[in-house]
Coordinates of C-alpha atoms (C1' of nucleotides) in Angstrom, one line a residue:
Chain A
X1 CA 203.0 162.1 13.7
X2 CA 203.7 165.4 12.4
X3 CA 207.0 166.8 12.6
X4 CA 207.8 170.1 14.3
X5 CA 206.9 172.8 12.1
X6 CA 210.2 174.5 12.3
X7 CA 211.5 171.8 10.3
X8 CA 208.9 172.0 7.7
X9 CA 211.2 173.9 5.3
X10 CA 213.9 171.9 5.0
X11 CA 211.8 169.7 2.6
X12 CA 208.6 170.7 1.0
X13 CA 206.4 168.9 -0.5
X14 CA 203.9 169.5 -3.5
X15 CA 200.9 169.9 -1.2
X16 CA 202.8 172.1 1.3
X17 CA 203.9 173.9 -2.0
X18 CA 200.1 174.3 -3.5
X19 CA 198.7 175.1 -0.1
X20 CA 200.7 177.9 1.0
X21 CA 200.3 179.2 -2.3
X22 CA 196.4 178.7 -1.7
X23 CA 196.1 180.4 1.9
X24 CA 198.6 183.5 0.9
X25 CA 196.2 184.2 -1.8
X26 CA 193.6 183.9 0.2
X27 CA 195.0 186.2 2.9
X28 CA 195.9 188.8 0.2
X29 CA 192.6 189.1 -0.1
X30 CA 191.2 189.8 3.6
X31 CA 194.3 191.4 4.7
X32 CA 194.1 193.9 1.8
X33 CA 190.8 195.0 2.6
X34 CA 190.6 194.9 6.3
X35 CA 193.7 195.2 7.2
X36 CA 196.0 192.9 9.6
X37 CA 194.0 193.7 13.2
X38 CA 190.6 193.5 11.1
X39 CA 191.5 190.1 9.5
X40 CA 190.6 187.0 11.4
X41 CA 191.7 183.5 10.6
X42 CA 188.3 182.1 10.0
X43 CA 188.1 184.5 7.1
X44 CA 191.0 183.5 5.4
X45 CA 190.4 179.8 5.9
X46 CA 186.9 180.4 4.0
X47 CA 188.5 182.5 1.7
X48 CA 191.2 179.2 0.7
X49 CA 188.5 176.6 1.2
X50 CA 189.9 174.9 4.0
X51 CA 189.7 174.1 8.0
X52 CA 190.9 176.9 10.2
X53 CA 193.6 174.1 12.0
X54 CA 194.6 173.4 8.8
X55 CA 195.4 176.2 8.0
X56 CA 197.2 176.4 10.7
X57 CA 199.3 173.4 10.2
X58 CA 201.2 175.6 7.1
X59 CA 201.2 179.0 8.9
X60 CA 201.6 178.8 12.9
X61 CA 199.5 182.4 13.6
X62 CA 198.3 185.5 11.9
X63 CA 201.3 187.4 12.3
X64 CA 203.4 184.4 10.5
X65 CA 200.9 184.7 7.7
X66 CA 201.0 188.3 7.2
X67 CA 204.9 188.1 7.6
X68 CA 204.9 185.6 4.6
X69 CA 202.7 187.8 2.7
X70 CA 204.7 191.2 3.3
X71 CA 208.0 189.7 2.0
X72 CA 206.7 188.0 -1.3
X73 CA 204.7 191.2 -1.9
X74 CA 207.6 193.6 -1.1
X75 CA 210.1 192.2 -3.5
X76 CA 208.4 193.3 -6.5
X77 CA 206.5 196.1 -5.3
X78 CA 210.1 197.6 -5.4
X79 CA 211.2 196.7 -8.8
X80 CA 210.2 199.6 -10.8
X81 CA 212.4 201.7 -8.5
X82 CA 215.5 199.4 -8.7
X83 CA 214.8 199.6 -12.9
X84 CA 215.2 203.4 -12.9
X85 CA 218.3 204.2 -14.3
X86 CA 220.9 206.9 -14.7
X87 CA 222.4 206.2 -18.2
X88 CA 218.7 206.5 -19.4
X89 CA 217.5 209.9 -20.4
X90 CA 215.6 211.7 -17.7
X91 CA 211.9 212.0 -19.6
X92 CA 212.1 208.2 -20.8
X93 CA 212.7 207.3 -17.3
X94 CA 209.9 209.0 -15.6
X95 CA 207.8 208.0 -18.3
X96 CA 208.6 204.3 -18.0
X97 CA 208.8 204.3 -14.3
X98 CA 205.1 205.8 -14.3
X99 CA 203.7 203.2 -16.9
X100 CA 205.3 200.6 -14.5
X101 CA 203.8 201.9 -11.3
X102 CA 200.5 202.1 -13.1
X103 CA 200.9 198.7 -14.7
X104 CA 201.0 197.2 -10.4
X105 CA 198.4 199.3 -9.5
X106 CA 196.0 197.8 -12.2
X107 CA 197.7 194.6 -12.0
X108 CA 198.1 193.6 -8.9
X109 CA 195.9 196.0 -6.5
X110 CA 195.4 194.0 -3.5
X111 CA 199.4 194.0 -3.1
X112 CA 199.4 197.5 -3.4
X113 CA 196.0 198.2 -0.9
X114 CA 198.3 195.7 2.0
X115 CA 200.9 198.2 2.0
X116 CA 199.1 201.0 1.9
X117 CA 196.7 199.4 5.0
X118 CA 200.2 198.9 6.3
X119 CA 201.2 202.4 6.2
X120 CA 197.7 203.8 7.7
X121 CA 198.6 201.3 10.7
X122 CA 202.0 202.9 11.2
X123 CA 204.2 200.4 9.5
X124 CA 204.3 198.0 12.3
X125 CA 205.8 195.4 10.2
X126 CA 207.9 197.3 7.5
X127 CA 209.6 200.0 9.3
X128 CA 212.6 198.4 9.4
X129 CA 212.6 198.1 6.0
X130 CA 211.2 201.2 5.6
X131 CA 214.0 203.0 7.2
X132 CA 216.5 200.6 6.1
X133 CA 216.5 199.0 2.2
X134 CA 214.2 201.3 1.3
X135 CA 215.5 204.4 2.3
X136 CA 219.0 204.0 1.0
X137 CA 217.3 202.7 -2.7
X138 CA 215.3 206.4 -2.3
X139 CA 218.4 208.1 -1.6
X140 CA 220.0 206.2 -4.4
X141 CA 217.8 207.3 -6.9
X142 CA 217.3 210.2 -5.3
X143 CA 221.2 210.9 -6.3
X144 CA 220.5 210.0 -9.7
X145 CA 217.9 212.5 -9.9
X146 CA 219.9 215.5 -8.8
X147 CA 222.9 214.8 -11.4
X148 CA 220.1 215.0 -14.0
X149 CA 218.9 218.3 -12.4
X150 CA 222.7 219.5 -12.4
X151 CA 223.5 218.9 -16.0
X152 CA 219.9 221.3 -16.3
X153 CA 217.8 218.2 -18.0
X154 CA 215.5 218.7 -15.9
X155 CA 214.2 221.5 -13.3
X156 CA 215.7 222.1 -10.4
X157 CA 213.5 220.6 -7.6
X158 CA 213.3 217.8 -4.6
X159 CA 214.1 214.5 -5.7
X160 CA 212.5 212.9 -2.6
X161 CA 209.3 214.7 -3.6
X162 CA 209.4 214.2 -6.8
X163 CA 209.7 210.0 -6.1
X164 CA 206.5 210.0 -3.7
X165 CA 204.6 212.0 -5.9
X166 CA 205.0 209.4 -8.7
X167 CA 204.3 206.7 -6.1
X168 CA 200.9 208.1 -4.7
X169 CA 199.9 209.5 -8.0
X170 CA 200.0 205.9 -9.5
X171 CA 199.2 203.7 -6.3
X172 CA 196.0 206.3 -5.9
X173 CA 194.4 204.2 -9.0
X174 CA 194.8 200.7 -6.7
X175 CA 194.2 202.1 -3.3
X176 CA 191.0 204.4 -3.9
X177 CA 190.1 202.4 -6.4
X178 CA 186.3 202.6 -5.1
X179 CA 186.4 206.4 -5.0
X180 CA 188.1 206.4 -8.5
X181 CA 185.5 204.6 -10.0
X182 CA 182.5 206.4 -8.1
X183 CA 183.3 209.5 -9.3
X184 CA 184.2 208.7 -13.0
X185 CA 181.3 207.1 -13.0
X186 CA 180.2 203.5 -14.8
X187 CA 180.7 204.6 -17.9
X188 CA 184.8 204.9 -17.3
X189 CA 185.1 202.7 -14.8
X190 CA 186.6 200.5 -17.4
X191 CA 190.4 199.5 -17.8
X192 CA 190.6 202.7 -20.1
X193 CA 190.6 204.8 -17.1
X194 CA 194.6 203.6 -16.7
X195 CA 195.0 204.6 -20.5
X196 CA 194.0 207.8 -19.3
X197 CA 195.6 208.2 -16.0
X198 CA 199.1 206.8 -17.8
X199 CA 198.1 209.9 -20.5
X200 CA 197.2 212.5 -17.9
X201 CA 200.8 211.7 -15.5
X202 CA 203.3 211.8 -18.3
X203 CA 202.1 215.1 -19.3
X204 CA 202.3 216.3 -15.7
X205 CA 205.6 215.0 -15.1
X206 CA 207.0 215.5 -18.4
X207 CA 205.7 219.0 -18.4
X208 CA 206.2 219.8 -14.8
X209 CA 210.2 218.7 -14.9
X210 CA 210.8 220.3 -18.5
X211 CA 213.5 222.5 -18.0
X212 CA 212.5 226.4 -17.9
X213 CA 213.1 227.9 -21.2
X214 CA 211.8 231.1 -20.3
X215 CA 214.0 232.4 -17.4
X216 CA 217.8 231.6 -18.2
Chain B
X1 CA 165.3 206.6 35.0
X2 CA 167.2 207.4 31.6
X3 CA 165.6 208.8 28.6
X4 CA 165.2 206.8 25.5
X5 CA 168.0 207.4 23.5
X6 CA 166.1 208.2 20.5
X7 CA 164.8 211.4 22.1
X8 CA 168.2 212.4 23.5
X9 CA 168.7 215.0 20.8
X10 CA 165.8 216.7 21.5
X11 CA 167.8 218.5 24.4
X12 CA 171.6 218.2 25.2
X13 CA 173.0 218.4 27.8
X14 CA 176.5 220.3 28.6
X15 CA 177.5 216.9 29.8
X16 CA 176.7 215.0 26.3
X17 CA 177.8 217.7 24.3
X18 CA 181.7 217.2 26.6
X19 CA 181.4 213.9 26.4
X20 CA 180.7 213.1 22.7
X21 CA 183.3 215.2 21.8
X22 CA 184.9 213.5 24.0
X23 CA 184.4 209.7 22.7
X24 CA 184.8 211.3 18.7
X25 CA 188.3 212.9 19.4
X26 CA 189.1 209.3 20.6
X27 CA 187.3 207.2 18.0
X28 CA 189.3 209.5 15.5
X29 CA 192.4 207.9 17.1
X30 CA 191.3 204.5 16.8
X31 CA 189.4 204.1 13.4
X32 CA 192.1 206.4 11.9
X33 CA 195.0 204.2 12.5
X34 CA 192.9 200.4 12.8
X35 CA 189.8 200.8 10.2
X36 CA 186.5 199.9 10.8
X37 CA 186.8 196.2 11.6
X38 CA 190.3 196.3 13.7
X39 CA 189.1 199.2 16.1
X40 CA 187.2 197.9 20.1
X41 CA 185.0 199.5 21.7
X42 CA 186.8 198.9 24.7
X43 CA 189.7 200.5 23.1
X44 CA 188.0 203.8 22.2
X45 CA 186.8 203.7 25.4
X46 CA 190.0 203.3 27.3
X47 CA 191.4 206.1 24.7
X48 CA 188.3 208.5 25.9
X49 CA 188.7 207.5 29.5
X50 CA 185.9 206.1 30.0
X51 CA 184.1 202.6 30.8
X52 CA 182.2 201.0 27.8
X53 CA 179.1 201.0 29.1
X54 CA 179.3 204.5 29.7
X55 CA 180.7 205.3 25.9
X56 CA 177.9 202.9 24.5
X57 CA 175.2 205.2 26.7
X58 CA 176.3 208.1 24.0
X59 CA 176.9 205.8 21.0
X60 CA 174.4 202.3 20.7
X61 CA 176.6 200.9 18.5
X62 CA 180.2 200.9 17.4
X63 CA 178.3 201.6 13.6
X64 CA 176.4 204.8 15.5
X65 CA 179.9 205.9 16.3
X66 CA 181.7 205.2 12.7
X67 CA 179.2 206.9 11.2
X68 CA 178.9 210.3 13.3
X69 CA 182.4 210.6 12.8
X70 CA 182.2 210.4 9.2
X71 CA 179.6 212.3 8.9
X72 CA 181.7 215.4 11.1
X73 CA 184.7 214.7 9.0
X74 CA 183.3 214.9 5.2
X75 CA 182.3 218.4 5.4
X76 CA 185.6 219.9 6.1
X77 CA 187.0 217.4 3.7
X78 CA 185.3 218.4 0.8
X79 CA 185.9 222.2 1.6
X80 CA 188.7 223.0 -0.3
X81 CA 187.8 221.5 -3.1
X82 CA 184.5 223.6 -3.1
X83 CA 186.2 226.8 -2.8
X84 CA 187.9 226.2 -6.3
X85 CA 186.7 229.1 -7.9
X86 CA 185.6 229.4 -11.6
X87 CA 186.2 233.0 -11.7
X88 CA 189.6 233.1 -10.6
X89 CA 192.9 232.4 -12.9
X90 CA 193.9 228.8 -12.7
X91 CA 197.6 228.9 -11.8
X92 CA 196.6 230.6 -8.2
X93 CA 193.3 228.2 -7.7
X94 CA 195.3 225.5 -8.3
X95 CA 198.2 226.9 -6.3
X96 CA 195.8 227.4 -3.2
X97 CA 194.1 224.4 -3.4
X98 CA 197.1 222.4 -3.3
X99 CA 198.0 224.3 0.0
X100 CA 194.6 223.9 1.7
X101 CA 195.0 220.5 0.9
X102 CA 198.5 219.8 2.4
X103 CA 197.1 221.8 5.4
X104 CA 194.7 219.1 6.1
X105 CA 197.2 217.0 5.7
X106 CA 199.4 218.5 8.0
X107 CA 196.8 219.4 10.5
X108 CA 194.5 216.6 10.4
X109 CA 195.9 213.7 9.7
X110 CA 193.8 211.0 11.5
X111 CA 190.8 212.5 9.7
X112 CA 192.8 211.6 6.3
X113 CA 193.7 208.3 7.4
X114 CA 190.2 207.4 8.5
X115 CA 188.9 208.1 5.0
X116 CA 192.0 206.3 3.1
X117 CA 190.9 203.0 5.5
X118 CA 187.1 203.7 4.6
X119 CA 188.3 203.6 0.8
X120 CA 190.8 200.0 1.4
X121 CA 188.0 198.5 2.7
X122 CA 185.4 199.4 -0.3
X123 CA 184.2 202.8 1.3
X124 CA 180.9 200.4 2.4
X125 CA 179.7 203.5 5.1
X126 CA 180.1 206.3 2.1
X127 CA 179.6 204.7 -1.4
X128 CA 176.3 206.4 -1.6
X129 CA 178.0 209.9 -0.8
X130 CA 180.9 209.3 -3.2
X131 CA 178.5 208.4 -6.1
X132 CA 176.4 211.5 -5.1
X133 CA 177.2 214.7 -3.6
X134 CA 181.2 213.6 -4.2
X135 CA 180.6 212.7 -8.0
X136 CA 178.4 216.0 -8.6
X137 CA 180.7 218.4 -7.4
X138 CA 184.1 216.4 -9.2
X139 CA 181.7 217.1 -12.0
X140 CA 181.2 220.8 -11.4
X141 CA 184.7 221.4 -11.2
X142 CA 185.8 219.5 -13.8
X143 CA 183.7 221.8 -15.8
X144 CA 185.6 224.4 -14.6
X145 CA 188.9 223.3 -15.8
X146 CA 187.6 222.7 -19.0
X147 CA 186.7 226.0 -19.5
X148 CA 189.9 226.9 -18.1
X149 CA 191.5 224.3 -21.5
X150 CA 189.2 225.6 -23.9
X151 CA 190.5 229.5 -23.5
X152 CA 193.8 227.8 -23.7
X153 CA 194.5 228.5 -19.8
X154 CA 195.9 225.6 -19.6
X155 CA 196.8 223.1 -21.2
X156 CA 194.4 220.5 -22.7
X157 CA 194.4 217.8 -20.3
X158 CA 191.8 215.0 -18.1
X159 CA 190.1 217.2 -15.7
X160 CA 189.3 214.2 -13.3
X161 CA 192.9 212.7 -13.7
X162 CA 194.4 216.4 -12.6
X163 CA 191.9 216.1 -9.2
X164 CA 192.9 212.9 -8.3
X165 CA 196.2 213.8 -8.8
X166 CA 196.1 216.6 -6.4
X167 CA 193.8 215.0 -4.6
X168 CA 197.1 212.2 -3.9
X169 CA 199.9 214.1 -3.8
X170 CA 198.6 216.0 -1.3
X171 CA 197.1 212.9 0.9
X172 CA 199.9 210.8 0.7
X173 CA 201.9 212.9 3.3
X174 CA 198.9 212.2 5.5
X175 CA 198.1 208.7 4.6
X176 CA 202.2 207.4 4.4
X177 CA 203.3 209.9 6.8
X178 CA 205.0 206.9 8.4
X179 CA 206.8 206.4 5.0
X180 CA 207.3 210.2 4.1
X181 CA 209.5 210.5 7.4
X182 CA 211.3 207.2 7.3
X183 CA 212.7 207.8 3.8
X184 CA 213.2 211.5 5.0
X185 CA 215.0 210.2 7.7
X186 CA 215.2 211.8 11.2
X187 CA 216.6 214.7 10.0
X188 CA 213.7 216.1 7.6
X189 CA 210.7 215.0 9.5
X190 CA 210.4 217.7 11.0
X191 CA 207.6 220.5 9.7
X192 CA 209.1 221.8 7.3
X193 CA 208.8 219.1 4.9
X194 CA 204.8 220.1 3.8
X195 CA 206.9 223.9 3.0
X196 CA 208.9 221.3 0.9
X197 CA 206.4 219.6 -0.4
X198 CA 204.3 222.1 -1.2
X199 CA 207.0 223.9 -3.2
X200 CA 207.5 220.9 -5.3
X201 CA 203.7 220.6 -6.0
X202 CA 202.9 224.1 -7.0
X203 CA 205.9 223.7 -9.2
X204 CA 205.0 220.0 -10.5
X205 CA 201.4 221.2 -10.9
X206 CA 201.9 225.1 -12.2
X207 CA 204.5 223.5 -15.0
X208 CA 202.6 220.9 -15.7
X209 CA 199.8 222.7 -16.4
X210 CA 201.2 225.5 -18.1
X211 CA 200.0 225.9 -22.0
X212 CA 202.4 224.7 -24.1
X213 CA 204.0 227.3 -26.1
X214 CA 206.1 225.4 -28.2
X215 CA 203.7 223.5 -30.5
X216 CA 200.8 226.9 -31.2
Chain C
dT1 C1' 202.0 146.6 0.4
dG2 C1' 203.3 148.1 4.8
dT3 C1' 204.7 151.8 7.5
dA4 C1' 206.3 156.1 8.8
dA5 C1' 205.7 160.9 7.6
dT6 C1' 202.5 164.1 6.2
dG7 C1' 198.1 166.2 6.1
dT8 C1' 193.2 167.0 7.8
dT9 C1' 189.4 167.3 11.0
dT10 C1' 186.5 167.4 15.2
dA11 C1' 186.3 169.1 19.6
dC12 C1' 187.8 172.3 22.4
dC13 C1' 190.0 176.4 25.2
dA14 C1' 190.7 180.9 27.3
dA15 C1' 190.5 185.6 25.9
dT16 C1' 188.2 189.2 23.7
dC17 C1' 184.3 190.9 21.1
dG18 C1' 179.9 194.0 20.8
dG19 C1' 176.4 194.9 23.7
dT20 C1' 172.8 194.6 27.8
dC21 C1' 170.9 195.3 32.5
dA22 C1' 170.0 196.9 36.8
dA23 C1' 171.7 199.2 40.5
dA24 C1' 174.3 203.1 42.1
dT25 C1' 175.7 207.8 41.6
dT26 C1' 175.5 212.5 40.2
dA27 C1' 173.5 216.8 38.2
dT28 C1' 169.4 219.7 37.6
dC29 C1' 165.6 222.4 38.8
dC30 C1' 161.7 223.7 41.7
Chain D
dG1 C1' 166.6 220.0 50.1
dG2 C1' 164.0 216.8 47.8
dA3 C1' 162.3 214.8 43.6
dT4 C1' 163.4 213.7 39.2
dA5 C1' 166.2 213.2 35.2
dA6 C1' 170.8 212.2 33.6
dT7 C1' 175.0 209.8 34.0
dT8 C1' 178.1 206.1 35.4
dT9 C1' 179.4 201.5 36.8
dG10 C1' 180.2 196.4 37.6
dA11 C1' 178.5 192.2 36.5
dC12 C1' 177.2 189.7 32.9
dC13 C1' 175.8 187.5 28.1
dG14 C1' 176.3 185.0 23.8
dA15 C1' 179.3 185.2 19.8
dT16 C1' 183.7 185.4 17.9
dT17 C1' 188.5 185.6 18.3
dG18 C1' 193.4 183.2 17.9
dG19 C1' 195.1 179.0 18.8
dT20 C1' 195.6 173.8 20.6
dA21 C1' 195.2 168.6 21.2
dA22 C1' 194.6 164.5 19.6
dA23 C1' 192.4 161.4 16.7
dC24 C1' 191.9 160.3 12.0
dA25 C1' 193.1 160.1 7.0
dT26 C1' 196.2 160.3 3.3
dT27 C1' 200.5 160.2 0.9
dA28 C1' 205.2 158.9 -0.3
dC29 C1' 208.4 155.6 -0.5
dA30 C1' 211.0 151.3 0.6

DNA sequence: TGTAATGTTTACCAATCGGTCAAATTATCC
DNA sequence: GGATAATTTGACCGATTGGTAAACATTACA
């Protein structure tokens, strides 16, 4: 007899261990694409090899799956942001936080195409979050950007902008991957194509926050 | 009796033209925020008023309906980016099409979102378009910039990399308006954050861009 | 090695899905 | 106003959906 599932997590086993791993892979994959509503459990159980029910036994419903998938994902999605630091010099910064963001987007794409299919729905799952830990990180760094602005090492402009900019510059290269690649063409579809982007951002960010030399 | 539907074209009606406006405006509600896959029938149905059966008398097939809708929506889409002009001086091309582009933003949203879910989910109704007409005219005005490098313009960049770039930016307050306004917070949701945004693009973009005139 | 806990499968369910059909209703035009 | 074309509806269909029940198989551990 099985015991309730609620008290599956006090211990888990290897196969629970291997198995959860299995179906939240698997589930990155569908729910990435089609988002939540146009995901269906079948899908994801042919997606991780095994028996619908089965899968079930490990996650209860759909919404516990994508639950489980949204906080794994979300920790790290994060961590570039949490790594941008005051003491740092301003162009460093913005240069490492780019390569970072571009790093996940070639890396780890699916993770960054579940948000964004997150987002388009209206954040159902995240707001909270959203509103909450993320917001005050933004504001945070948001701070950090307007002492560097006040000491004049870098233009004057909005920090909050600035920070999405970066974000949907970089994530651009996961989430319209397709269109990306359609319009450079085969030829540089390749893994160059981040070489280039990384290339292309720095000088717009470096260039576009450079301090005006020619008005004061 | 009821004509064939195939013929239905030949002649239309008041009534169709009302009512397929009708069904689109609410289709655009549905696809935009649920993709493809995670969008009903019976849901753009109940959105449009209507009873299914009646909907599915203007549209066969929830495909037939997908597609008119995309079809409607990439024309306007692609405008601003055709009215980059060779002839005119690249700091105010650039600077208009970054406002055109945050105006669709701002005032048609759903239509952004519906093409950000067509690209999450592979773009399968428009690869064909993307790899044509899409590619070809990236193509034409990456040309354009070029010129606009080689006569020192600007400065010597990736032509593709600074249209996706715009192409982002601009987007993402569409796309992650959910995101924009809960890092915003309550208090800067309101319009005037495309003025804002739009401020810090034409300066990101304009500085960025500017020829360097340090090194020559 | 036995047994209890854990894991898996087959068969199934009610609800919803995309879509059809024929009958009923409404608009159009002479 | 009547015939005819156009529109709308309710009832329905087979397939798929998220999820369950219970029998069956396997594993871990004493």
């Amino acid at each position: 007899m099985a015991i309730p599932r609620a008290a599956k997590t006090l211990r888990r086993t290897r196969i629970q261990e291997e198995k959860e791993e299995q179906i939240l892979e698997a589930a990155l994959d569908v729910f990435s694409v089609s988002g939540f509503r146009g995901s269906t459990i079948d899908q994801i159980a042919e997606v991780a090899g095994m028996s619908k029910p089965n899968l079930l036994y490990y996650f209860r419903t759909k919404e516990a799956m994508h639950r489980a998938l949204i906080d794994r994902v979300l920790f790290n999605w994060l961590e570039p942001l949490r790594a941008f630091d005051a003491e740092g010099n301003p162009e460093s910064e913005i240069r490492s936080y780019i390569r970072r963001k571009l790093e996940l987007a070639r890396d780890f794409p699916r993770e960054s195409r579940l948000f964004a299919n997150e987002m388009l729905q209206g954040a159902p799952h995240v707001l909270d979050m959203l509103k909450g830990p993320l917001k005050e990180l933004v504001d945070e760094k948001a701070a950090v950007i307007r002492t560097w602005i006040k000491s004049g090492k870098i233009v004057h402009c909005d920090p909050y902008h600035l920070i999405f900019s970066i974000w949907s510059t970089t994530q651009h290269y996961a989430d319209f991957d397709v269109q990306v690649r359609a319009v450079l063409g085969e030829e540089h579809s390749g893994d160059g194509r981040f070489e280039d982007a990384a290339r292309f951002l720095e000088q717009l960010f470096i260039g576009g926050l450079r301090p005006d030399r020619s008005g004061a």
